Coordinates of C-alpha atoms in Angstrom, one line a residue:
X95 CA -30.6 3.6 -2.9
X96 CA -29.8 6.8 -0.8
X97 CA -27.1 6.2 1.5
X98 CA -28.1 6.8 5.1
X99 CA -27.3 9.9 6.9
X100 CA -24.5 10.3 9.7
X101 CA -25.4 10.9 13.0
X102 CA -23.4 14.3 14.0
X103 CA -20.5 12.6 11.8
X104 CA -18.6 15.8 12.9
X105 CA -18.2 14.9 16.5
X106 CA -16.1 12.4 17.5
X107 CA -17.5 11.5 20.5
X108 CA -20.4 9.8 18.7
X109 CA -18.5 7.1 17.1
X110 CA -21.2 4.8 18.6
X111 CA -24.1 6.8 18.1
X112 CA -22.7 6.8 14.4
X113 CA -22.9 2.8 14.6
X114 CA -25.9 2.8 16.0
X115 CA -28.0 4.7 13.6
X116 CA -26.1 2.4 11.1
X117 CA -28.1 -0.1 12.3
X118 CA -25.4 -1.6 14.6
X119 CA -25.0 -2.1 18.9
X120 CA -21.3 -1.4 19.6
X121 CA -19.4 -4.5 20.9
X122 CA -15.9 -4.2 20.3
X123 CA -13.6 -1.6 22.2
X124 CA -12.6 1.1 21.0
X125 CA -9.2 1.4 22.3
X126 CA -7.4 2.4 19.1
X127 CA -5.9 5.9 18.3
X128 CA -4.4 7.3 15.1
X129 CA -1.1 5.6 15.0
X130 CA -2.2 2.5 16.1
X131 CA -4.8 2.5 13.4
X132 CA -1.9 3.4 10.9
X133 CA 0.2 1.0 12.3
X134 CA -2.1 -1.6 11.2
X135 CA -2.6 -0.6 8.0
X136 CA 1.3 0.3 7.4
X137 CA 2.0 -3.3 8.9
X138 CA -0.5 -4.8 6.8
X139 CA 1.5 -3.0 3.5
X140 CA 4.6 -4.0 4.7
X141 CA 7.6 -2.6 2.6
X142 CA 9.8 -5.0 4.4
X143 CA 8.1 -7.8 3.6
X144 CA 7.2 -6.4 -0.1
X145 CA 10.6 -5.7 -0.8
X146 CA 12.5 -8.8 0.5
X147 CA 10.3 -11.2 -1.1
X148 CA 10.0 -9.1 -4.4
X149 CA 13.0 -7.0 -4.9
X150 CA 14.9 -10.4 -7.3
X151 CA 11.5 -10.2 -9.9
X152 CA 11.6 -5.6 -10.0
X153 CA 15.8 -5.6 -10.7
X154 CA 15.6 -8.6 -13.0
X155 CA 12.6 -7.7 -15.1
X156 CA 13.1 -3.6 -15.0
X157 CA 16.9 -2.8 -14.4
X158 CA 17.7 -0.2 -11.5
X159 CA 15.1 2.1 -13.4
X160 CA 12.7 0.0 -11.8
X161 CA 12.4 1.9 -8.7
X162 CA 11.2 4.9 -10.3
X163 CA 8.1 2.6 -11.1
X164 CA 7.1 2.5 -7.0
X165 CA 5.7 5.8 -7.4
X166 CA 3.2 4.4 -10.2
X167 CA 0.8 2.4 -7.9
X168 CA 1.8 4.8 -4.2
X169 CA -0.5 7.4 -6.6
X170 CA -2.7 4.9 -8.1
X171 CA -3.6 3.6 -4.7
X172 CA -3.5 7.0 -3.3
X173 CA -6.7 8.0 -5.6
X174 CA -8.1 4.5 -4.2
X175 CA -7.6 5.7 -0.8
X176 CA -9.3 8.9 -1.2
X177 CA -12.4 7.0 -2.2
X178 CA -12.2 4.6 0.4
X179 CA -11.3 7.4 2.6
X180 CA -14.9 9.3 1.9
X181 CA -16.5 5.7 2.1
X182 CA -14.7 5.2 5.9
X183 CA -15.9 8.4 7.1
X184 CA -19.3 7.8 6.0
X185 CA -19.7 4.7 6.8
X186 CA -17.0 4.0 10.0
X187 CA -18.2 0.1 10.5
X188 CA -15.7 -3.3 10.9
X189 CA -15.9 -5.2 7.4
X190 CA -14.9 -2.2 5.3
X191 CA -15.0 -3.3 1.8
X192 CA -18.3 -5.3 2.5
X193 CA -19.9 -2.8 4.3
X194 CA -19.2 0.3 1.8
X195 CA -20.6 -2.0 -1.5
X196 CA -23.6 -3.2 0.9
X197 CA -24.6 0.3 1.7
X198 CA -23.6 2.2 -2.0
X199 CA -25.2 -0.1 -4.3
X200 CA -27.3 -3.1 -2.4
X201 CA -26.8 -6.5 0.0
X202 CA -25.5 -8.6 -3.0
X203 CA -23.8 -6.6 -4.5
X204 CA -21.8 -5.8 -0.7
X205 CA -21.8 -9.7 -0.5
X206 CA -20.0 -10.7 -3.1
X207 CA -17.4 -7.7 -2.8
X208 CA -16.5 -8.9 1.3
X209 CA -16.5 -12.5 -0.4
X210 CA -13.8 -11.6 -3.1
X211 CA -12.2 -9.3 -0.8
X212 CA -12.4 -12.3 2.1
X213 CA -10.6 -15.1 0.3
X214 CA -7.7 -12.2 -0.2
X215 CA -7.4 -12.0 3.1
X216 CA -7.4 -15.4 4.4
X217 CA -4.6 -16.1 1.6
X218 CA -2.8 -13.5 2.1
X219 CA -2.0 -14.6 6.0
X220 CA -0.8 -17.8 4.5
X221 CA 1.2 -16.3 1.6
X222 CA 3.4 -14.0 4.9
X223 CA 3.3 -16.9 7.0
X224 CA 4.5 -19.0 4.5
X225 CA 7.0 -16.5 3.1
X226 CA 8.7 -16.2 6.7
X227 CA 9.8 -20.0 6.6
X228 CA 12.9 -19.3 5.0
X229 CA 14.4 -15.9 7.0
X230 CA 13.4 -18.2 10.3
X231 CA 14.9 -21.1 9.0
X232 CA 18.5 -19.3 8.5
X233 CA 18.1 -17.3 11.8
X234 CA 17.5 -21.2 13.6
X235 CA 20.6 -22.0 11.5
X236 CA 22.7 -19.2 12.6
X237 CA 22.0 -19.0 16.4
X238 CA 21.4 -22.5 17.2
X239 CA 22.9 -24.6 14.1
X240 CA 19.7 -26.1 13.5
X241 CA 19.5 -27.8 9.9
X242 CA 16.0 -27.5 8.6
X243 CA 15.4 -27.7 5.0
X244 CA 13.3 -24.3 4.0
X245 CA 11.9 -26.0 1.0
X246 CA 10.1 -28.9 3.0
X247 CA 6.7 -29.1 2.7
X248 CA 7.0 -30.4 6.7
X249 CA 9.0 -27.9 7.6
X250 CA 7.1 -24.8 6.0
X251 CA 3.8 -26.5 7.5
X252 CA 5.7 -26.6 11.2
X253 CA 6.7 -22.6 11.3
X254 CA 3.5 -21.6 9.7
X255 CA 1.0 -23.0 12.0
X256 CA 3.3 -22.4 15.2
X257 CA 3.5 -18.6 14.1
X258 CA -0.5 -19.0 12.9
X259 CA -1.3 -20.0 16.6
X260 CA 0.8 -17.1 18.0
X261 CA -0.5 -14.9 16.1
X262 CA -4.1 -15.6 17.0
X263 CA -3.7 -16.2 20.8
X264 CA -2.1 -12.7 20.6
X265 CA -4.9 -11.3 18.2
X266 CA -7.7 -12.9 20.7
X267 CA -6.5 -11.0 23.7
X268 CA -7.7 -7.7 22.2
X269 CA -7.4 -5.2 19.6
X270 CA -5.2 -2.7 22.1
X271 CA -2.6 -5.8 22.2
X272 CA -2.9 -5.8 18.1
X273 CA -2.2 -2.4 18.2
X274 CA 0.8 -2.4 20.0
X275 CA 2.4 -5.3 18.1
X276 CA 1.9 -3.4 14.7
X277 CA 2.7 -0.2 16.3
X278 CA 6.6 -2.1 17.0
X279 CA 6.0 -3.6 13.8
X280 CA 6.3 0.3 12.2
X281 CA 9.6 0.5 14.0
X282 CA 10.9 -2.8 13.2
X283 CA 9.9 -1.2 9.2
X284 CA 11.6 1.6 10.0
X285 CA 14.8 0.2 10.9
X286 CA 14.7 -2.5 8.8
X287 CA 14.1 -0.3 5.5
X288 CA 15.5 3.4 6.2
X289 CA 18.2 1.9 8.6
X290 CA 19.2 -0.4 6.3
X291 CA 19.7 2.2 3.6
X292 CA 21.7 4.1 5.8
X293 CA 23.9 1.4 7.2
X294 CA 24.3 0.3 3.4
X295 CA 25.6 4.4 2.7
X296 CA 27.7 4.5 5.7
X297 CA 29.2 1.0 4.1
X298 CA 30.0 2.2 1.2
X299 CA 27.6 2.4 -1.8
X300 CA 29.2 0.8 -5.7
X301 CA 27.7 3.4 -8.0
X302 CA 26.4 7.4 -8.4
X303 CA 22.9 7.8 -8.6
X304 CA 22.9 8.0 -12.2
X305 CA 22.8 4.3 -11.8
X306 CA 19.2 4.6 -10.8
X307 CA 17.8 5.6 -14.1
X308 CA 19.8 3.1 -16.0
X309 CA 18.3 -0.1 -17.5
X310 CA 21.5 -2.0 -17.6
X311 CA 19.8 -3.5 -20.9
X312 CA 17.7 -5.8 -18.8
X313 CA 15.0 -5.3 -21.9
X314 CA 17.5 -7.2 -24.2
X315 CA 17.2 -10.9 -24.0
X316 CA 20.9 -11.4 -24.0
X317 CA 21.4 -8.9 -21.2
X318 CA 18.4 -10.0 -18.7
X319 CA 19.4 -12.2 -15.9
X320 CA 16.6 -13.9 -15.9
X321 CA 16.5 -14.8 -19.7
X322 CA 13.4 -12.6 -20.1
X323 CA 12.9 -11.3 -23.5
X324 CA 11.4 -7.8 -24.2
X325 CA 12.3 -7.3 -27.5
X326 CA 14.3 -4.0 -26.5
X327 CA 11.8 -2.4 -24.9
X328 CA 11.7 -1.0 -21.7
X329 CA 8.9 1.4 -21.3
X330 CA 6.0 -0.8 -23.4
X331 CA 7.8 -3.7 -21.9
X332 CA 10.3 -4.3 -19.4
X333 CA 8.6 -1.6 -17.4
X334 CA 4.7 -3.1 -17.6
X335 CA 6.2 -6.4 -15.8
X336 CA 8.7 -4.6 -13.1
X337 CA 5.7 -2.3 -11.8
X338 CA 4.2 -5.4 -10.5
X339 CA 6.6 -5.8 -8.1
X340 CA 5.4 -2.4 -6.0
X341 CA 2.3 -2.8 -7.4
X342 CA 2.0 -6.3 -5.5
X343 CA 3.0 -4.2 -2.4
X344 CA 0.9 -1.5 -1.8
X345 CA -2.2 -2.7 -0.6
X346 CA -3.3 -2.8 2.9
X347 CA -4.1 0.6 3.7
X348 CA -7.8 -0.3 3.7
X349 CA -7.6 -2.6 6.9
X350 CA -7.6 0.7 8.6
X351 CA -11.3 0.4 7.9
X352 CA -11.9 -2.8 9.1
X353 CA -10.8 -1.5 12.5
X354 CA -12.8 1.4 12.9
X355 CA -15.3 0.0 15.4
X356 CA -12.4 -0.3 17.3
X357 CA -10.6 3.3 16.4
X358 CA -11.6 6.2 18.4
X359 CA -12.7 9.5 16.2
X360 CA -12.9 7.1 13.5
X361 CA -14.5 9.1 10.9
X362 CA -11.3 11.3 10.8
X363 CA -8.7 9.0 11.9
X364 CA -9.2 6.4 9.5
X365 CA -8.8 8.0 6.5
X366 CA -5.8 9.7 7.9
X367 CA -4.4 6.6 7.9
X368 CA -5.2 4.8 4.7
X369 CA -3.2 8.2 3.1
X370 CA -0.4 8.0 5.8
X371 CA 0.7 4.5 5.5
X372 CA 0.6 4.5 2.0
X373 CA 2.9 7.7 1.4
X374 CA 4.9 6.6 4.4
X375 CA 4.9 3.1 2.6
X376 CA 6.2 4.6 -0.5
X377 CA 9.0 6.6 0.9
X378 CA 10.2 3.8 3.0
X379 CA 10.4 1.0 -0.1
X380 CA 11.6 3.8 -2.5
X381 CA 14.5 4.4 0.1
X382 CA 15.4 1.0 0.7
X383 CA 15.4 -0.1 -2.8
X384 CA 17.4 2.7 -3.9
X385 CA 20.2 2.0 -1.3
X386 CA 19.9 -2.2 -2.4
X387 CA 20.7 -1.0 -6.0
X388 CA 23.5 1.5 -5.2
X389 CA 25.0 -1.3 -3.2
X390 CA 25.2 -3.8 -5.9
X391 CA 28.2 -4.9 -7.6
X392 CA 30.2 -2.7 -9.3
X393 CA 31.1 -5.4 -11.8
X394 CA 27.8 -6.8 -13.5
X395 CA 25.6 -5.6 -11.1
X396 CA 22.2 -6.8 -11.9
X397 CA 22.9 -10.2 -13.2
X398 CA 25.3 -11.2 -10.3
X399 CA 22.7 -10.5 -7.9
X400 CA 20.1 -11.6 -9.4
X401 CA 21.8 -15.2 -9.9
X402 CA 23.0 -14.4 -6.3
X403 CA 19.9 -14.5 -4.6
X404 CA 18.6 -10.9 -4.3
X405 CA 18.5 -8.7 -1.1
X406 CA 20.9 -11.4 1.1
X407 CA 23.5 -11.3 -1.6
X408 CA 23.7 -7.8 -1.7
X409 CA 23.2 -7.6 2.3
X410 CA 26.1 -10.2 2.9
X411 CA 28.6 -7.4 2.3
X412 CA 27.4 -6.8 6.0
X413 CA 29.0 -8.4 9.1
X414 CA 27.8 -11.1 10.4
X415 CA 25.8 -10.3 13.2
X416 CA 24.3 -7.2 11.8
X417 CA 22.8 -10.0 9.2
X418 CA 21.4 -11.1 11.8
X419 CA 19.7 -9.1 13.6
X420 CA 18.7 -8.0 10.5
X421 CA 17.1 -11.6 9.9
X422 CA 15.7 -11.1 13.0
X423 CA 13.5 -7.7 12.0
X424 CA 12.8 -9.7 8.7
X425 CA 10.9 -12.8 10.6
X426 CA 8.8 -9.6 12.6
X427 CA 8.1 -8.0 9.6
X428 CA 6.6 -10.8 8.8
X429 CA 4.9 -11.7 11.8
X430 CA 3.5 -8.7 12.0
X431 CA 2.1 -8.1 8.6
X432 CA 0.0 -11.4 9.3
X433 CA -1.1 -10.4 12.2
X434 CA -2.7 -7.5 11.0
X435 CA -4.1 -8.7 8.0
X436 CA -5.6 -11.5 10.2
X437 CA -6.7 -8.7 12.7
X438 CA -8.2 -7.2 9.8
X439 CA -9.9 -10.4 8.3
X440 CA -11.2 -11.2 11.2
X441 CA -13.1 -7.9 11.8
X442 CA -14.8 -9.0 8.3
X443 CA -15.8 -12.0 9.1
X444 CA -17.0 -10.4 12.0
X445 CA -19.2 -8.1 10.0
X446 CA -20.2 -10.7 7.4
X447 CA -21.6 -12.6 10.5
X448 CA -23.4 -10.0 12.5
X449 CA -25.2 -9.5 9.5
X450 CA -26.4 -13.6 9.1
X451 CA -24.4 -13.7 5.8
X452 CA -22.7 -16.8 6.9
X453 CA -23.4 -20.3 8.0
X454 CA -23.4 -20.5 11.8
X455 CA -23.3 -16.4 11.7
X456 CA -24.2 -16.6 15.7
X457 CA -21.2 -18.5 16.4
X458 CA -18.7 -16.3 14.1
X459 CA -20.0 -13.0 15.4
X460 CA -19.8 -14.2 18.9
X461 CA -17.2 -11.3 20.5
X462 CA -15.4 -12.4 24.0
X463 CA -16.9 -10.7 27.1
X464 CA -13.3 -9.8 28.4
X465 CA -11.7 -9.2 25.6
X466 CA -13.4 -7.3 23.3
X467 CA -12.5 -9.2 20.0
X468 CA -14.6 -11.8 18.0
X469 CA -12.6 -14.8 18.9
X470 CA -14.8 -17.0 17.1
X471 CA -13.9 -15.8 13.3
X472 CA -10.4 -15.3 14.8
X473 CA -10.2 -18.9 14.9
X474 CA -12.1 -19.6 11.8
X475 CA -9.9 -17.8 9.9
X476 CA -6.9 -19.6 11.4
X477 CA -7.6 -22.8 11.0
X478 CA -9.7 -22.0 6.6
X479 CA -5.9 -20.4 6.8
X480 CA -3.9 -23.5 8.0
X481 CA -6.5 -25.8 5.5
X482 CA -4.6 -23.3 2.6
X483 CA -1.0 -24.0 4.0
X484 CA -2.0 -27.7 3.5
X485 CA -2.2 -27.0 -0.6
X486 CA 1.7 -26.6 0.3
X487 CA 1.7 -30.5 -0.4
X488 CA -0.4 -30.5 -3.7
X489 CA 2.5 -30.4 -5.9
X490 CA 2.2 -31.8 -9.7
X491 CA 5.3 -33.6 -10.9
X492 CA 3.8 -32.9 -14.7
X493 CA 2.2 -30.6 -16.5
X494 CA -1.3 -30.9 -16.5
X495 CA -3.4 -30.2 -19.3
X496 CA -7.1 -28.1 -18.7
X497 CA -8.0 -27.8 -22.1
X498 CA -6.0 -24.9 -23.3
X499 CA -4.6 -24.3 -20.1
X500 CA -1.3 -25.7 -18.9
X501 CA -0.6 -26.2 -14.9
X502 CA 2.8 -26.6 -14.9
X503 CA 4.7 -29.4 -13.5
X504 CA 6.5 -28.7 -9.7
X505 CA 4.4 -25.7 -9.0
X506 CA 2.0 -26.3 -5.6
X507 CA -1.2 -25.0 -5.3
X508 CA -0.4 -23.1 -2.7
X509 CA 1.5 -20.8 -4.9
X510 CA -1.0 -20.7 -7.8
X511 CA -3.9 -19.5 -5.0
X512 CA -1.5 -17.3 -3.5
X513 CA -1.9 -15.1 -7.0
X514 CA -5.2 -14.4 -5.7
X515 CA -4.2 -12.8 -2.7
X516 CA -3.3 -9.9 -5.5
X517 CA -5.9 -10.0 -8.0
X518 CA -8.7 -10.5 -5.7
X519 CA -7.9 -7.6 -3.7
X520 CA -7.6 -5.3 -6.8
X521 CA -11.2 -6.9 -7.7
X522 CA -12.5 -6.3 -4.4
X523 CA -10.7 -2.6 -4.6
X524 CA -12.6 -2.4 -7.9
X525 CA -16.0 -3.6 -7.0
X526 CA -15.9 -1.2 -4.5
X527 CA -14.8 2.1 -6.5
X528 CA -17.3 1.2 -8.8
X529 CA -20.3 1.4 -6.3
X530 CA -19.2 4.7 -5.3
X531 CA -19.9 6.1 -8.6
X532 CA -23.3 4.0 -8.5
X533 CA -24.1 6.0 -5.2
X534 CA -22.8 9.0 -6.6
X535 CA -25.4 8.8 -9.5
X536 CA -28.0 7.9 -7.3
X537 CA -27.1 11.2 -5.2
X538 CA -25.3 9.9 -2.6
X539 CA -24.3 12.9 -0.5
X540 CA -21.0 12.2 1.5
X541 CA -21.6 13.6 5.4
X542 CA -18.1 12.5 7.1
X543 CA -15.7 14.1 8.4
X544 CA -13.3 13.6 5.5
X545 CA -14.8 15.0 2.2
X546 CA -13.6 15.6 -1.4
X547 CA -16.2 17.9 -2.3
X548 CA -15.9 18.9 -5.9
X549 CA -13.0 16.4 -6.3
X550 CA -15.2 13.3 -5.9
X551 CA -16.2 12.8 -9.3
X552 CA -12.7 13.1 -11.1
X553 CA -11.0 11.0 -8.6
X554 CA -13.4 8.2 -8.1
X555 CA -12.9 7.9 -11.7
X556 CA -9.2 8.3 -12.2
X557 CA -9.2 5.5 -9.4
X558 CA -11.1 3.3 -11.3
X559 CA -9.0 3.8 -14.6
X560 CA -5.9 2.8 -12.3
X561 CA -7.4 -0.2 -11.3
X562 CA -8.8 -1.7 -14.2
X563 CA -5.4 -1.2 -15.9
X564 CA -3.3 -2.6 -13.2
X565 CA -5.7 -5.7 -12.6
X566 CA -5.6 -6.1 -16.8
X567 CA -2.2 -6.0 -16.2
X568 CA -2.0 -8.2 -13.1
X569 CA -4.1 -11.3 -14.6
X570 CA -3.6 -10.9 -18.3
X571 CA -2.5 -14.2 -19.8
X572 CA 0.5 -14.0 -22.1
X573 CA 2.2 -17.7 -22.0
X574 CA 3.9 -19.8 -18.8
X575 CA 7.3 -18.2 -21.1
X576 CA 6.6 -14.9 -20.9
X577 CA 8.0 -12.5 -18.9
X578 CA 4.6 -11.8 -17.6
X579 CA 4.6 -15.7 -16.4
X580 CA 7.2 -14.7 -13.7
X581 CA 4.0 -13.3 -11.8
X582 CA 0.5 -14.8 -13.1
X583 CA 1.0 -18.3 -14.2
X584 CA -0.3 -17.9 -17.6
X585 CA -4.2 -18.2 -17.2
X586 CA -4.0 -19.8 -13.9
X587 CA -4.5 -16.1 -11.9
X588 CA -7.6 -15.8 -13.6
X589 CA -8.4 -19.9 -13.3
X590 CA -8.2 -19.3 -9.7
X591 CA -10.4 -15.7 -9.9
X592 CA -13.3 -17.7 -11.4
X593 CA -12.8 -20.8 -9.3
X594 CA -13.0 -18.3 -6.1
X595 CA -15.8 -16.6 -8.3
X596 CA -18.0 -19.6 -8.9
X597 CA -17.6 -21.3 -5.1
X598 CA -18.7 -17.6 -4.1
X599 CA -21.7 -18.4 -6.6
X600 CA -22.6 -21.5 -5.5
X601 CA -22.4 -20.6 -1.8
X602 CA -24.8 -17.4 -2.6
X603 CA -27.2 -19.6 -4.0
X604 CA -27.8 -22.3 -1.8
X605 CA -27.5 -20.7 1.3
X606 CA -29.2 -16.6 0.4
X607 CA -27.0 -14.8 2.6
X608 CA -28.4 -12.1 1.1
X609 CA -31.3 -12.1 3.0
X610 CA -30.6 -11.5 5.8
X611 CA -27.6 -8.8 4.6
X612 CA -30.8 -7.3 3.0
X613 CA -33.3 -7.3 6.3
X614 CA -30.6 -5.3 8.1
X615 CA -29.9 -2.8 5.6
X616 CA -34.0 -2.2 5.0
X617 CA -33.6 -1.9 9.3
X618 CA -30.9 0.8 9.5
X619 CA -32.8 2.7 6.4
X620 CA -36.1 2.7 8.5
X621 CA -34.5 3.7 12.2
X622 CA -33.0 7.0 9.9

């Protein structure tokens, strides 16, 4: 298939002539500049929110080594976002993902990539929501003495749909009001990463930095707080576990993409930002976790704050009310990073519909005549997202046997989906790097504003090496006892990838979405 040809990509004043000739009537404003088009994407990767939730499984499973490993998957990702980069620029439409395997390799091929790529999303907003119960809980606690239990399945429900429904009135309203919540969402990251660092320095730090290439012999069972056992080895194995905590961070850059109908110059801009927020990103965790580490105990560092509870034990060294106001950014990170990755889901949906790849496509792609934004999938997505926050409930008080699978006993369903919200976006990220070599060989001829010339070949490929070994890595099953188990569940990550694989199936078949994803591609081919 040849790829279809920009109109003057060069110029940005022809975003919407660019849409147009890709088959597509502008409908959505485009209100967005560069940093709020970052400040999506940034938001959406979230170091705060990364780091908070993660920071207990890196330290425990890697040592203070461990934050040497962020820099593995910041370049990993980076070669990703070159390739999605050249795909952005080419092809600046909402849907991103979906729309970049539609037009590289065909319309089912682009289906099932926004469907994979979809699901991620929609779990994703529950996993933050979800994840915020706890930070809001204490906040509550400390300014108003409520006494909530963060672990009730009630009480988790309660926050999460109340900051669901904010989110989406807020999201409804437009995409210059979505903008300007991640764009204080980027300060709130600022100050609640590089700030904290600082205040932890001017505080008083417990070691040199020589402690941050030590292991603290975290590989050796009888040293490892969390009574992993890697046989004494770091690099082949403590290290392949701890990467997975960065690695389950950066992500996100690519909602820049599903934006750009809504980005001004987005053949330029976009791309921009993909690279921006995840260098940015990078920085920002690598100087946060750094300053947590140097802050730990000087006595039994990792162990004590690992059985301590992680970034609040080592923050609670802190006064009082610095904690929280610090508790305070926390539960905006948060807020913040679901709100752009529902802005960002949303936008697909959005696309999926337009095209008539989903049932009642008319209604979903329906966009608000004041506002701008297509409240309609807005609100679908909210309320397939609160239907995931009800799995909260669906707890097992035994282990369940699926023939050679084991679902372990006190572990919701929630949680088990939630590892999809990881492995399908590294599928989806892989689907998609894959049909920009299939375009390449078909002679695919990037025209955007943002081109790697000679350098599209080697990096398209690197990119793919990077993420068939970090999804191998992500979803490989090696026993509920395993250190590995800490992350994937044993072979319930990939129980969940083809469960999500074969509804996708089923709902292909019966319904053909295809179709009509195909009609409009043939279109846009025949008006260039």
């Amino acid at each position: 298939m040849t790829a279809p040809t920009p109109v003057d990509a060069g110029n940005p004043l022809n975003d919407d002539a660019r849409l147009e000739s890709l088959g597509y009537k502008p409908q959505l404003s485009r209100v967005l500049g560069l940093f709020a088009n970052f400040s999506v994407a940034f938001t959406y990767l979230s170091p705060m929110v990364g780091i908070y939730s993660l920071f207990v499984l890196g330290v425990g499973t890697g040592g203070p080594a461990y934050v040497w490993l962020t820099w593995l998957p910041v370049a990993g990702m980076l070669l990703v976002a070159l390739v999605f980069g050249e795909l952005a620029s080419h092809y600046p439409v909402a849907g991103a993902l979906y729309q970049y395997g539609k037009f590289s390799v065909g319309s089912r091929y682009g289906w099932f990539v926004g469907w994979f790529y979809g699901i991620a999303l929609l779990i994703t907003v529950a996993s933050v929501d979800t994840g915020v119960v706890s930070y809001a809980v204490a906040l509550g606690h400390n300014w108003f003495g409520w006494t909530f239990d963060p672990a009730s399945h009630m009480v988790i429900l309660v926050v999460t749909v109340v900051l669901l429904a904010i989110q989406t009135a807020l999201n409804v309203t437009g995409a210059r009001v979505m903008g300007r919540v991640a764009q204080f969402g980027v300060y709130v990251e600022l100050i609640g990463t590089v700030g904290i660092a600082i205040v932890l320095a001017v505080h008083g730090f417990h070691h040199g930095l020589g402690f941050l290439f030590s292991t603290e012999n975290v590989q050796h069972a009888a040293a490892n707080p969390l009574g992993l056992d890697f046989h004494g080895n770091w690099l082949t194995g403590a290290a392949l576990i701890s990467v997975l905590a960065p690695v389950y961070i950066f992500y996100g850059f690519e909602s820049a993409g599903d934006i750009s109908e809504e980005t001004a110059d987005a053949g330029r801009q976009v791309p921009r930002s993909m690279r921006l927020s995840l260098m940015w990103g990078g920085v920002a965790s690598f100087v946060l976790v750094a300053a947590l580490l140097l802050a730990m105990p000087a006595s039994n560092p990792v162990t004590a704050t690992v059985k301590g509870g992680g970034v609040p034990f080592v923050l609670g060294q802190l006064p009082s009310w610095l904690q929280d106001m610090l508790l305070l950014l926390i539960v905006f990170a948060f807020f913040s990073c679901g709100s752009s990755v529902q802005g960002a889901g949303s936008r697909l949906m959005f696309s999926y519909a337009r095209d008539g790849a989903l049932p009642r496509s008319a209604w979903v792609s329906k966009v608000h005549s004041r506002f701008r934004t297509p409240v309609n999938a807005l609100l679908a997505g909210a309320v397939v997202t609160a239907l995931f926050v009800l799995l909260e409930f669906a707890s097992p008080s035994h282990d369940i046997k699926l023939g050679f699978i084991t679902y372990p006993a006190n572990t919701n369903v929630l949680v088990s989906l939630v590892s999809f919200g990881v492995s399908g976006i590294y599928l989806s990220f892989l689907l998609t790097v894959v049909g920009a070599i299939v375009a390449r060989a078909r002679g695919w001829v990037p025209e955007g504003r943002f081109r790697l010339g000679r350098w599209g070949w080697p990096v398209t490929v690197l990119a793919t090496l990077y993420l068939v070994a970090m999804l191998v890595n992500v979803v490989a099953p090696t026993g509920l006892t395993s250190p590995r188990g800490y992350f994937n569940l044993d072979w319930i990550t990939l129980l969940v990838m083809a469960a999500v694989a074969v509804v996708g199936g089923i709902c292909f078949l019966l319904g053909h979405p295809d179709r009509h994803v195909r009609e409009h591609l043939d279109g846009a081919q025949r008006k260039l």
